[in-house]
């Protein structure tokens, strides 16, 4: 039997609360699906940084590398500057393991609340393919003349041909496989180098996929259409920063941050891929049992798909939908009074039915 090895990085705040429940679900599934799981739990977090002066061990990436997947909660907490904690852990993993695809479903499940009026549920059903290794997040820049009136901060976007081609091709392949439309979101009218380049590559690669229906939108217009006409979108491909922003907006129209999941994929499987809820550490509700673990549970479903167990991936997603439809056990963000742990227990109970 294949043993799947999973690195657990609960991280900070509610990351700890939700990964605990996600792991309970994984254990349950392993017990009944004939899948064997092995874990390696790592304490890397802001608390770890305050004790050790680093977000992960020196040989941290080597330790992680031996595993099939990483299951991460959230990184960042008051007391450590966000750019230090994130670039020392989450972003380091995304870049270092060349997880250049960030797949974020924006799907309004039955029973999930939607703040939009008169929008049929089926209209909100898309997958955002976010570039995840370069672009605006390349971390290239400088601070000049610090502390003077001439002080300057430079932050350079890096859009490589290889980097753009591979994410755009991935999105075309996905659209072709699923028979869906593909929308590229960029901003060529203002960013005359990087985004014009992106748009050119989107058209170039499109020549190889005559069967895929495409459109190209500016990110400002795309944001407006996410709210006004979400049915326009099926597969969306976009840059790192635009994908970050659009998927919080996507979360808002599809049930909230407590339901938004994401997979950071290295499609070649040379390195582990990483599965995480897209929300942060939510210091306002951390440790109180108020966090909704459904986003973390949805990322378990993505991990199971990645392991080739789409049967279980689908069962987990269906269990989330059943829970939402029944409206009995919900956390406060979804209008209920249940605790984090009770949500996971209810999901287990649904899977046992
Ligand atoms: P956040 O996502 O942590 O919280 C935003 C709001 O959504 C808060 O009101 C929070 O209570 C609510 N929320 C988020 N997830 C929820 C859940 N599962 N259930 C119920 N409510 C939920 O965003 P933020 O406040 O901007 O960031 C807090 C910290 O997390 C910062 O340090 C930030 O850098 C970091 N962060 C990390 C990640 C990550 O690790 N992937 C993502 C975003 C932010
Ligand atoms: C996300 C987060 C991260 C990002 C932050 C914490 C660096 O917002 O995963 O969406 O911007 O990618
Ligand atoms: Mn984000």
Short mmCIF file of C-alpha atoms and ligand atoms in Angstrom, two decimals:
data_model
loop_
_atom_site.label_atom_id
_atom_site.label_comp_id
_atom_site.label_asym_id
_atom_site.label_seq_id
_atom_site.Cartn_x
_atom_site.Cartn_y
_atom_site.Cartn_z
CA UNK A 1 0.00 0.00 0.00
CA UNK A 2 1.30 3.46 -0.86
CA UNK A 3 2.04 5.55 2.20
CA UNK A 4 1.39 9.26 1.75
CA UNK A 5 3.70 11.41 3.83
CA UNK A 6 2.32 14.76 4.99
CA UNK A 7 4.19 17.63 6.63
CA UNK A 8 1.90 19.48 9.03
CA UNK A 9 2.62 23.17 9.61
CA UNK A 10 -0.26 24.53 11.70
CA UNK A 11 1.61 27.86 12.02
CA UNK A 12 -0.12 30.73 13.81
CA UNK A 13 -3.47 31.70 15.31
CA UNK A 14 -6.44 29.84 13.89
CA UNK A 15 -4.04 27.90 11.67
CA UNK A 16 -3.51 25.70 14.72
CA UNK A 17 -7.25 25.39 15.40
CA UNK A 18 -8.19 24.36 11.87
CA UNK A 19 -5.28 22.04 11.05
CA UNK A 20 -6.03 20.02 14.19
CA UNK A 21 -9.50 19.32 12.79
CA UNK A 22 -8.26 18.71 9.25
CA UNK A 23 -5.88 16.11 10.58
CA UNK A 24 -8.67 14.39 12.49
CA UNK A 25 -10.54 14.11 9.21
CA UNK A 26 -7.48 12.76 7.41
CA UNK A 27 -7.02 10.11 10.11
CA UNK A 28 -10.64 9.09 9.81
CA UNK A 29 -10.41 8.75 6.03
CA UNK A 30 -7.16 6.84 6.26
CA UNK A 31 -8.89 4.38 8.59
CA UNK A 32 -11.65 3.52 6.13
CA UNK A 33 -10.20 4.14 2.67
CA UNK A 34 -7.23 1.83 2.70
CA UNK A 35 -4.92 4.83 2.46
CA UNK A 36 -1.92 4.97 4.72
CA UNK A 37 -0.79 8.36 6.05
CA UNK A 38 2.34 9.38 7.89
CA UNK A 39 2.82 12.82 9.44
CA UNK A 40 5.66 15.07 10.39
CA UNK A 41 4.43 17.94 12.55
CA UNK A 42 6.56 21.07 12.54
CA UNK A 43 6.38 23.87 15.12
CA UNK A 44 7.39 26.63 12.68
CA UNK A 45 5.43 29.79 13.43
CA UNK A 46 5.82 33.31 14.81
CA UNK A 47 6.11 31.83 18.29
CA UNK A 48 9.00 29.71 17.01
CA UNK A 49 10.58 32.84 15.52
CA UNK A 50 10.42 34.69 18.82
CA UNK A 51 12.26 31.80 20.50
CA UNK A 52 14.75 30.89 17.80
CA UNK A 53 15.12 33.97 15.62
CA UNK A 54 14.01 32.10 12.49
CA UNK A 55 10.75 30.97 10.94
CA UNK A 56 12.06 27.50 10.06
CA UNK A 57 15.19 25.45 10.72
CA UNK A 58 18.27 26.00 8.53
CA UNK A 59 17.69 22.64 6.88
CA UNK A 60 13.92 23.15 6.93
CA UNK A 61 13.41 22.86 3.19
CA UNK A 62 15.39 19.60 3.11
CA UNK A 63 13.21 18.22 5.89
CA UNK A 64 10.03 19.14 4.05
CA UNK A 65 11.24 17.86 0.73
CA UNK A 66 11.06 14.19 1.69
CA UNK A 67 7.27 14.38 1.95
CA UNK A 68 4.45 14.15 -0.61
CA UNK A 69 2.47 17.13 0.60
CA UNK A 70 2.42 19.97 3.11
CA UNK A 71 -0.74 20.84 5.02
CA UNK A 72 -0.41 24.40 6.29
CA UNK A 73 -2.70 26.45 8.53
CA UNK A 74 -1.71 30.14 8.50
CA UNK A 75 1.39 32.24 9.02
CA UNK A 76 1.67 35.70 10.58
CA UNK A 77 0.93 37.10 14.01
CA UNK A 78 1.24 40.44 15.80
CA UNK A 79 4.72 40.64 17.31
CA UNK A 80 6.59 39.59 14.18
CA UNK A 81 6.51 41.82 11.08
CA UNK A 82 4.40 40.14 8.40
CA UNK A 83 7.02 40.46 5.66
CA UNK A 84 9.50 38.65 7.92
CA UNK A 85 7.19 35.78 8.91
CA UNK A 86 5.69 35.26 5.48
CA UNK A 87 8.90 35.43 3.49
CA UNK A 88 10.56 33.13 6.03
CA UNK A 89 7.96 30.38 5.77
CA UNK A 90 4.92 30.44 3.47
CA UNK A 91 6.45 32.33 0.55
CA UNK A 92 9.76 30.54 0.99
CA UNK A 93 8.00 27.21 0.51
CA UNK A 94 5.91 28.38 -2.47
CA UNK A 95 9.02 29.70 -4.22
CA UNK A 96 11.55 27.13 -3.06
CA UNK A 97 9.38 24.19 -4.10
CA UNK A 98 8.41 25.87 -7.36
CA UNK A 99 4.72 25.65 -6.49
CA UNK A 100 3.93 27.86 -9.42
CA UNK A 101 0.24 27.02 -9.62
CA UNK A 102 -2.14 28.27 -6.96
CA UNK A 103 -5.53 26.67 -7.58
CA UNK A 104 -8.34 28.41 -5.75
CA UNK A 105 -11.91 27.25 -6.31
CA UNK A 106 -14.59 29.93 -6.02
CA UNK A 107 -17.72 27.84 -5.90
CA UNK A 108 -20.92 28.70 -4.09
CA UNK A 109 -21.90 25.41 -2.46
CA UNK A 110 -25.55 24.68 -1.70
CA UNK A 111 -26.37 26.14 1.70
CA UNK A 112 -23.47 28.63 1.71
CA UNK A 113 -24.43 32.27 2.20
CA UNK A 114 -23.96 34.72 -0.65
CA UNK A 115 -24.15 38.50 -0.23
CA UNK A 116 -25.14 39.05 -3.87
CA UNK A 117 -28.80 39.61 -4.68
CA UNK A 118 -30.60 37.58 -7.34
CA UNK A 119 -27.60 35.49 -8.33
CA UNK A 120 -28.41 31.83 -9.01
CA UNK A 121 -26.07 29.53 -7.11
CA UNK A 122 -24.74 27.89 -10.28
CA UNK A 123 -23.48 31.27 -11.50
CA UNK A 124 -20.64 31.22 -8.96
CA UNK A 125 -18.54 28.27 -9.98
CA UNK A 126 -15.01 29.04 -11.08
CA UNK A 127 -11.42 28.08 -10.49
CA UNK A 128 -8.80 30.79 -10.21
CA UNK A 129 -5.38 29.71 -11.48
CA UNK A 130 -3.04 32.15 -9.78
CA UNK A 131 0.63 32.48 -10.75
CA UNK A 132 2.42 31.64 -7.53
CA UNK A 133 6.18 31.93 -7.98
CA UNK A 134 7.08 35.34 -9.38
CA UNK A 135 5.27 38.42 -10.73
CA UNK A 136 4.59 41.13 -8.18
CA UNK A 137 5.74 38.76 -5.38
CA UNK A 138 9.25 38.24 -6.77
CA UNK A 139 10.72 40.13 -3.82
CA UNK A 140 13.14 42.15 -5.89
CA UNK A 141 13.66 45.71 -4.82
CA UNK A 142 15.54 48.16 -2.68
CA UNK A 143 15.22 50.90 -0.12
CA UNK A 144 17.40 53.88 -0.93
CA UNK A 145 18.42 56.81 1.26
CA UNK A 146 16.62 55.46 4.32
CA UNK A 147 15.46 58.00 6.81
CA UNK A 148 15.99 60.97 4.51
CA UNK A 149 13.55 63.17 2.64
CA UNK A 150 14.78 61.52 -0.59
CA UNK A 151 13.91 58.03 0.63
CA UNK A 152 12.82 55.69 -2.17
CA UNK A 153 11.32 52.22 -2.13
CA UNK A 154 11.55 50.10 -5.29
CA UNK A 155 9.62 46.89 -5.82
CA UNK A 156 10.08 45.22 -9.16
CA UNK A 157 7.67 42.79 -10.76
CA UNK A 158 9.33 39.83 -12.46
CA UNK A 159 7.45 38.27 -15.36
CA UNK A 160 9.56 35.67 -17.11
CA UNK A 161 8.55 33.99 -20.37
CA UNK A 162 8.87 30.61 -18.70
CA UNK A 163 6.90 31.74 -15.66
CA UNK A 164 4.02 33.21 -17.69
CA UNK A 165 3.91 30.42 -20.25
CA UNK A 166 3.68 27.61 -17.74
CA UNK A 167 0.84 29.05 -15.70
CA UNK A 168 -1.10 30.17 -18.77
CA UNK A 169 -0.61 26.77 -20.44
CA UNK A 170 -1.78 25.04 -17.25
CA UNK A 171 -4.96 27.13 -17.33
CA UNK A 172 -5.61 26.38 -21.00
CA UNK A 173 -5.14 22.66 -20.35
CA UNK A 174 -7.58 22.81 -17.45
CA UNK A 175 -10.15 24.71 -19.51
CA UNK A 176 -9.76 22.23 -22.37
CA UNK A 177 -10.04 19.20 -20.11
CA UNK A 178 -13.16 20.53 -18.38
CA UNK A 179 -14.73 22.07 -21.49
CA UNK A 180 -14.82 25.49 -19.81
CA UNK A 181 -14.13 29.07 -20.83
CA UNK A 182 -10.87 30.76 -19.86
CA UNK A 183 -10.54 34.38 -18.77
CA UNK A 184 -7.17 36.07 -18.42
CA UNK A 185 -7.05 38.94 -15.94
CA UNK A 186 -4.29 41.52 -16.32
CA UNK A 187 -3.72 45.27 -16.56
CA UNK A 188 -1.97 46.07 -19.81
CA UNK A 189 -3.40 49.57 -20.04
CA UNK A 190 -1.31 50.79 -17.12
CA UNK A 191 1.48 48.23 -16.70
CA UNK A 192 2.95 48.54 -20.18
CA UNK A 193 5.78 46.09 -19.74
CA UNK A 194 4.76 43.18 -17.53
CA UNK A 195 1.07 42.97 -18.31
CA UNK A 196 1.42 43.66 -22.02
CA UNK A 197 3.88 40.75 -22.06
CA UNK A 198 1.36 38.60 -20.15
CA UNK A 199 -1.40 39.46 -22.64
CA UNK A 200 0.86 38.60 -25.58
CA UNK A 201 1.70 35.21 -24.10
CA UNK A 202 -1.97 34.56 -23.36
CA UNK A 203 -2.77 35.11 -27.05
CA UNK A 204 0.26 33.13 -28.27
CA UNK A 205 -0.54 30.05 -26.22
CA UNK A 206 -4.18 30.40 -27.20
CA UNK A 207 -3.16 29.48 -30.77
CA UNK A 208 -2.50 25.97 -29.50
CA UNK A 209 -6.01 25.73 -28.01
CA UNK A 210 -8.48 26.80 -30.70
CA UNK A 211 -11.22 24.84 -28.89
CA UNK A 212 -11.02 26.95 -25.72
CA UNK A 213 -13.25 30.05 -25.63
CA UNK A 214 -11.33 32.92 -24.07
CA UNK A 215 -11.68 36.47 -22.92
CA UNK A 216 -9.25 39.01 -21.48
CA UNK A 217 -10.22 41.50 -18.81
CA UNK A 218 -8.49 44.26 -16.91
CA UNK A 219 -8.35 43.49 -13.21
CA UNK A 220 -10.51 46.48 -12.29
CA UNK A 221 -13.27 45.41 -14.66
CA UNK A 222 -12.87 41.78 -13.58
CA UNK A 223 -13.43 42.81 -9.93
CA UNK A 224 -16.60 44.56 -10.94
CA UNK A 225 -17.84 41.53 -12.90
CA UNK A 226 -17.01 39.13 -10.01
CA UNK A 227 -19.75 40.99 -8.15
CA UNK A 228 -22.13 42.00 -10.95
CA UNK A 229 -21.92 39.00 -13.25
CA UNK A 230 -19.93 36.13 -11.76
CA UNK A 231 -21.31 33.70 -14.35
CA UNK A 232 -18.85 35.20 -16.84
CA UNK A 233 -16.06 33.26 -15.14
CA UNK A 234 -15.22 29.56 -15.30
CA UNK A 235 -11.44 29.19 -15.40
CA UNK A 236 -9.55 32.39 -14.56
CA UNK A 237 -5.80 32.82 -14.99
CA UNK A 238 -4.01 35.76 -13.46
CA UNK A 239 -0.84 37.07 -11.85
CA UNK A 240 0.27 36.53 -8.29
CA UNK A 241 -1.01 39.76 -6.72
CA UNK A 242 -4.18 40.01 -8.78
CA UNK A 243 -4.93 36.38 -7.92
CA UNK A 244 -4.44 37.09 -4.24
CA UNK A 245 -6.88 39.99 -4.27
CA UNK A 246 -9.46 38.40 -6.58
CA UNK A 247 -9.64 35.25 -4.47
CA UNK A 248 -10.50 37.17 -1.28
CA UNK A 249 -13.24 38.81 -3.34
CA UNK A 250 -14.13 35.34 -4.60
CA UNK A 251 -14.31 34.11 -1.01
CA UNK A 252 -16.64 36.96 -0.12
CA UNK A 253 -19.16 35.96 -2.82
CA UNK A 254 -18.85 32.22 -2.13
CA UNK A 255 -19.54 31.88 1.58
CA UNK A 256 -16.70 33.83 3.17
CA UNK A 257 -13.11 33.29 4.27
CA UNK A 258 -14.13 30.29 6.32
CA UNK A 259 -14.88 28.38 3.12
CA UNK A 260 -12.03 29.36 0.81
CA UNK A 261 -9.38 26.74 0.06
CA UNK A 262 -6.26 26.67 -2.04
CA UNK A 263 -3.69 24.27 -3.43
CA UNK A 264 -0.12 25.35 -4.18
CA UNK A 265 0.99 22.89 -6.82
CA UNK A 266 4.30 21.83 -8.26
CA UNK A 267 2.68 20.01 -11.19
CA UNK A 268 5.87 18.11 -12.05
CA UNK A 269 5.86 16.64 -8.52
CA UNK A 270 9.56 17.27 -8.18
CA UNK A 271 8.78 18.92 -4.84
CA UNK A 272 5.90 18.60 -2.39
CA UNK A 273 2.74 20.57 -3.09
CA UNK A 274 1.10 22.54 -0.30
CA UNK A 275 -2.55 22.66 0.73
CA UNK A 276 -3.96 25.46 2.87
CA UNK A 277 -7.02 27.52 3.62
CA UNK A 278 -6.53 30.93 2.01
CA UNK A 279 -7.42 32.84 5.17
CA UNK A 280 -4.84 34.13 7.62
CA UNK A 281 -4.25 33.54 11.31
CA UNK A 282 -7.27 35.67 12.34
CA UNK A 283 -5.80 36.94 15.64
CA UNK A 284 -9.24 38.37 16.52
CA UNK A 285 -10.72 34.89 16.98
CA UNK A 286 -7.65 32.67 17.49
CA UNK A 287 -7.75 29.98 20.16
CA UNK A 288 -11.42 30.65 20.99
CA UNK A 289 -12.93 27.77 19.06
CA UNK A 290 -14.63 30.26 16.73
CA UNK A 291 -12.68 29.52 13.54
CA UNK A 292 -14.51 27.85 10.72
CA UNK A 293 -12.44 24.80 9.72
CA UNK A 294 -14.32 24.18 6.46
CA UNK A 295 -11.71 25.98 4.32
CA UNK A 296 -9.01 23.76 5.82
CA UNK A 297 -11.27 20.75 5.29
CA UNK A 298 -11.85 21.74 1.65
CA UNK A 299 -8.05 21.81 1.24
CA UNK A 300 -7.98 18.24 2.54
CA UNK A 301 -10.32 17.43 -0.34
CA UNK A 302 -7.85 19.06 -2.75
CA UNK A 303 -5.00 17.05 -1.19
CA UNK A 304 -6.92 13.81 -1.63
CA UNK A 305 -7.49 14.67 -5.30
CA UNK A 306 -3.77 15.31 -5.63
CA UNK A 307 -3.03 11.89 -4.08
CA UNK A 308 -5.17 10.35 -6.83
CA UNK A 309 -8.03 9.68 -4.41
CA UNK A 310 -10.61 11.82 -6.20
CA UNK A 311 -13.25 9.48 -4.81
CA UNK A 312 -12.50 10.73 -1.29
CA UNK A 313 -11.89 14.29 -2.44
CA UNK A 314 -15.43 14.33 -3.81
CA UNK A 315 -16.88 12.74 -0.66
CA UNK A 316 -15.32 15.41 1.55
CA UNK A 317 -16.65 18.22 -0.63
CA UNK A 318 -20.09 16.60 -0.66
CA UNK A 319 -19.96 16.33 3.16
CA UNK A 320 -19.23 20.07 3.41
CA UNK A 321 -22.22 20.75 1.17
CA UNK A 322 -24.47 18.48 3.25
CA UNK A 323 -23.38 20.25 6.44
CA UNK A 324 -24.15 23.64 4.88
CA UNK A 325 -27.48 22.52 3.52
CA UNK A 326 -28.62 21.12 6.86
CA UNK A 327 -27.80 24.47 8.55
CA UNK A 328 -27.61 22.78 11.96
CA UNK A 329 -23.93 22.88 12.89
CA UNK A 330 -22.28 26.12 11.74
CA UNK A 331 -19.65 28.49 13.15
CA UNK A 332 -20.54 32.15 13.89
CA UNK A 333 -19.16 33.42 10.56
CA UNK A 334 -21.93 31.39 8.91
CA UNK A 335 -24.58 32.46 11.40
CA UNK A 336 -24.32 29.52 13.79
CA UNK A 337 -23.03 28.98 17.31
CA UNK A 338 -21.01 25.78 16.89
CA UNK A 339 -17.32 25.53 17.77
CA UNK A 340 -14.48 24.63 15.40
CA UNK A 341 -14.30 21.11 16.75
CA UNK A 342 -18.03 20.48 16.40
CA UNK A 343 -17.87 21.30 12.69
CA UNK A 344 -15.20 18.68 12.08
CA UNK A 345 -17.13 16.15 14.21
CA UNK A 346 -20.25 16.83 12.14
CA UNK A 347 -18.28 16.28 8.92
CA UNK A 348 -17.03 12.94 10.27
CA UNK A 349 -20.59 11.97 11.21
CA UNK A 350 -21.83 12.81 7.70
CA UNK A 351 -19.06 10.70 6.17
CA UNK A 352 -20.08 7.79 8.40
CA UNK A 353 -23.75 7.90 7.34
P1 LIG B 1 -7.42 36.87 8.07
O1 LIG B 1 -7.83 36.01 6.94
O2 LIG B 1 -6.61 36.24 9.13
O3 LIG B 1 -8.73 37.50 8.75
C1 LIG B 1 -9.64 38.39 8.07
C2 LIG B 1 -11.01 38.32 8.74
O4 LIG B 1 -11.66 37.08 8.38
C3 LIG B 1 -10.95 38.34 10.27
O5 LIG B 1 -12.04 39.07 10.76
C4 LIG B 1 -11.10 36.87 10.65
O6 LIG B 1 -11.67 36.68 11.93
C5 LIG B 1 -11.99 36.33 9.54
N1 LIG B 1 -11.68 34.91 9.26
C6 LIG B 1 -10.62 34.45 8.56
N2 LIG B 1 -10.65 33.12 8.52
C7 LIG B 1 -11.71 32.72 9.22
C8 LIG B 1 -12.26 31.44 9.56
N3 LIG B 1 -11.69 30.30 9.16
N4 LIG B 1 -13.38 31.41 10.31
C9 LIG B 1 -13.97 32.52 10.72
N5 LIG B 1 -13.51 33.77 10.43
C10 LIG B 1 -12.40 33.87 9.70
O7 LIG B 1 -6.65 38.12 7.44
P2 LIG B 1 -5.80 39.29 8.14
O8 LIG B 1 -6.49 39.74 9.37
O9 LIG B 1 -5.55 40.26 7.05
O10 LIG B 1 -4.42 38.62 8.51
C11 LIG B 1 -4.05 38.14 9.82
C12 LIG B 1 -2.64 37.58 9.76
O11 LIG B 1 -2.58 36.43 8.90
C13 LIG B 1 -1.60 38.55 9.20
O12 LIG B 1 -0.41 38.31 9.89
C14 LIG B 1 -1.47 38.14 7.74
O13 LIG B 1 -0.24 38.48 7.15
C15 LIG B 1 -1.63 36.65 7.85
N6 LIG B 1 -2.14 35.98 6.64
C16 LIG B 1 -1.65 34.73 6.39
C17 LIG B 1 -2.15 33.99 5.33
C18 LIG B 1 -1.62 32.63 5.09
O14 LIG B 1 -0.88 32.10 5.89
N7 LIG B 1 -1.98 31.98 3.99
C19 LIG B 1 -3.19 34.52 4.55
C20 LIG B 1 -3.68 35.79 4.84
C21 LIG B 1 -3.16 36.51 5.90
C1 LIG B 2 -2.67 34.25 0.65
C2 LIG B 2 -2.02 35.25 1.56
C3 LIG B 2 -0.54 35.41 1.23
C4 LIG B 2 -0.44 35.87 -0.20
C5 LIG B 2 0.19 36.37 2.16
C6 LIG B 2 0.00 36.00 3.60
C7 LIG B 2 1.63 36.51 1.82
O1 LIG B 2 -2.69 36.48 1.50
O2 LIG B 2 -2.23 33.09 0.64
O3 LIG B 2 -3.64 34.61 -0.02
O4 LIG B 2 -0.54 37.07 -0.47
O5 LIG B 2 -0.25 35.02 -1.06
MN1 LIG B 3 -4.52 36.41 0.32
#
